[in-house]
GROMACS .gro file of C-alpha atoms in nm:
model
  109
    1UNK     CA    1  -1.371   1.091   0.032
    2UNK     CA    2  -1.524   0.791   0.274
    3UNK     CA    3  -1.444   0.799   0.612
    4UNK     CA    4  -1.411   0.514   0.778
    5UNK     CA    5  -1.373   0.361   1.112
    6UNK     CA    6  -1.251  -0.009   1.276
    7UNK     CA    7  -1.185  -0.193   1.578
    8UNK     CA    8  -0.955  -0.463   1.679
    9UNK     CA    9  -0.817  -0.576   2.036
   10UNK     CA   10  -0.454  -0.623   2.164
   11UNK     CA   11  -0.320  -0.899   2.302
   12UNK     CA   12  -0.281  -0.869   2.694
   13UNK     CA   13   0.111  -0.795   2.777
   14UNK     CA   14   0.134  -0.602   2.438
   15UNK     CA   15  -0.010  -0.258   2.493
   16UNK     CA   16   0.374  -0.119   2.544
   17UNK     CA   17   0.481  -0.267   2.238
   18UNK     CA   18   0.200  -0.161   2.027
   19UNK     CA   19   0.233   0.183   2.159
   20UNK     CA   20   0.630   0.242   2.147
   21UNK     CA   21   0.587   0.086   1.771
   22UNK     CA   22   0.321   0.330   1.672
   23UNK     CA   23   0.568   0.633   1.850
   24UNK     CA   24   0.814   0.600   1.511
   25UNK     CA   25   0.598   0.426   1.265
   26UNK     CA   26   0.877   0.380   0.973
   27UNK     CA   27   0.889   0.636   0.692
   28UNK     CA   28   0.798   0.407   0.442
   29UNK     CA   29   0.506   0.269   0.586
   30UNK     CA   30   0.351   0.612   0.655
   31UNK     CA   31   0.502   0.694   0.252
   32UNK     CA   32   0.289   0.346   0.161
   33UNK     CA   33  -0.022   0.459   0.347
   34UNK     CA   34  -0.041   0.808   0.131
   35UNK     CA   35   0.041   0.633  -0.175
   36UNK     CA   36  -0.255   0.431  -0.113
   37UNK     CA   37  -0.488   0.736  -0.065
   38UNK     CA   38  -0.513   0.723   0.314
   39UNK     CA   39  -0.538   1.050   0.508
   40UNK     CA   40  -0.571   1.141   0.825
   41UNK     CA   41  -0.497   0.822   1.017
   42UNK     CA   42  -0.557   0.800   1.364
   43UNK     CA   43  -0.553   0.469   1.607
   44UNK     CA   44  -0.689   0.524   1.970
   45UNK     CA   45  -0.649   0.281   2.233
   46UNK     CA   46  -0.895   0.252   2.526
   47UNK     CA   47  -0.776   0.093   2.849
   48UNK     CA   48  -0.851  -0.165   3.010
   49UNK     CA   49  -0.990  -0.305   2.752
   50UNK     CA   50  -0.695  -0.293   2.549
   51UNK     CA   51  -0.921  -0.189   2.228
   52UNK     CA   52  -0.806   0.013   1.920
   53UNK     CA   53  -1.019   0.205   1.729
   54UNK     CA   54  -0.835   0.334   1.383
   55UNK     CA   55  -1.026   0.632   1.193
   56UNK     CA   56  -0.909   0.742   0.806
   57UNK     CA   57  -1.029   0.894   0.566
   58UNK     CA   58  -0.976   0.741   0.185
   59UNK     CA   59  -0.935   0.968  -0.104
   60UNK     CA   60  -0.852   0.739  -0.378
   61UNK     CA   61  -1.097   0.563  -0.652
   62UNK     CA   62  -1.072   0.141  -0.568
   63UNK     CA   63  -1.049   0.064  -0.236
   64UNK     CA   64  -0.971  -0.311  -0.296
   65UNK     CA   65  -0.686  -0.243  -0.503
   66UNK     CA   66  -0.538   0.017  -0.278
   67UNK     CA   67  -0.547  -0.187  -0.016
   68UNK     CA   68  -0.383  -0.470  -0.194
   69UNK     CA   69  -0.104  -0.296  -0.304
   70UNK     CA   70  -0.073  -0.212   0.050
   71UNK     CA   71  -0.085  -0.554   0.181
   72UNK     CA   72   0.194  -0.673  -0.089
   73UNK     CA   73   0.426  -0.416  -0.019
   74UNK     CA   74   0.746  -0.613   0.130
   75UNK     CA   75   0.846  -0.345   0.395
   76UNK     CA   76   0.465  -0.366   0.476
   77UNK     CA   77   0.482  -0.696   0.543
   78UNK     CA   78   0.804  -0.642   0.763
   79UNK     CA   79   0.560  -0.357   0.980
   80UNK     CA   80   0.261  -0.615   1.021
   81UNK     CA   81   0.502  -0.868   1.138
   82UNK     CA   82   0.553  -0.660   1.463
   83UNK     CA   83   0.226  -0.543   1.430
   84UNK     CA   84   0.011  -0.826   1.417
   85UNK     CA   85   0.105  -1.070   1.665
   86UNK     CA   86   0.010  -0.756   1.973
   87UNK     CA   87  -0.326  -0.762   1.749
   88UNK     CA   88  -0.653  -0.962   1.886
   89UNK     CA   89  -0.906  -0.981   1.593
   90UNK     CA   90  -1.246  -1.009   1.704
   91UNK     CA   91  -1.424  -1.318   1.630
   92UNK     CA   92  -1.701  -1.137   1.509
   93UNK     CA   93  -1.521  -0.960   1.219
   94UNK     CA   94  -1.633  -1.052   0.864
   95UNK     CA   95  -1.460  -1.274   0.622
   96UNK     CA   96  -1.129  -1.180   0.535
   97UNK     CA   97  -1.133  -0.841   0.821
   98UNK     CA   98  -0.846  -0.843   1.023
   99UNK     CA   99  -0.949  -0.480   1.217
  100UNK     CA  100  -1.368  -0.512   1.161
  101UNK     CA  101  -1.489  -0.235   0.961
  102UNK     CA  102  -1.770   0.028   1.132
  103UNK     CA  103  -2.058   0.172   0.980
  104UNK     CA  104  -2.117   0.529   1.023
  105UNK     CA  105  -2.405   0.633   1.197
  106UNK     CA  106  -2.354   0.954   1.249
  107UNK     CA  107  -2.106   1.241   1.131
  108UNK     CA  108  -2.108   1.629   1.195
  109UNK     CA  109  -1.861   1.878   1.022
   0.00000   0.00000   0.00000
C-alpha cells in the first residue's frame, strides 16, 4: 500500500460548488475509484485559502495504468467536467499533475 497525499486550489466563488458536489459524489465514480485500487479517500479544504488537500491510500500493482483507466472512464469524464473548472492547479505542479503530488515526510501508525 503507498499512501499518498496532493494539493490543488479552488477557484474563488467555487468553494460551494465544490463542496455540495463532493456531498453526493455519484455512485459510479466512487465504484471507479475502488476499481482502481483507491482506498480511503479523503479531500480537506482549508479556508481562506480555498486549498484542498486529498489523502489515499493505493492498493493496486501499476499506478499509471490505474490511473488511466480512471481518467478514460466516460462517466469520469462527465464528474471532472464539474469538477475541474472550481479547480486552481498550482503553477508549480510537475508535468502532466493536475492536483501536485506530496512527498511523505513523516508517517506514524
Amino acid at each position: 500500500m503507498q499512501r499518498m497525499g496532493m494539493v490543488i486550489g479552488l477557484q474563488p466563488g467555487k468553494v460551494e460548488e465544490y463542496k455540495r458536489l463532493h456531498e453526493a459524489v455519484w455512485p459510479e465514480i466512487l465504484d471507479l475509484i475502488s476499481r482502481c485500487n483507491v482506498k480511503n479517500y479523503s479531500i480537506f479544504l482549508k479556508e481562506p485559502e480555498n486549498m484542498l488537500f486529498g489523502y489515499w491510500e493505493y492498493h493496486g500493482t501499476d499506478f499509471e495504468a490505474d490511473m488511466a483507466k480512471m481518467a478514460a472512464d466516460p462517466k469520469n469524464q462527465e464528474w471532472w467536467s464539474f469538477c475541474i473548472p472550481c479547480q486552481k492547479p498550482f503553477e508549480t505542479r510537475k508535468e502532466g499533475e493536475w492536483w501536485a503530488m506530496m512527498e511523505q515526510v513523516f508517517h506514524m501508525d
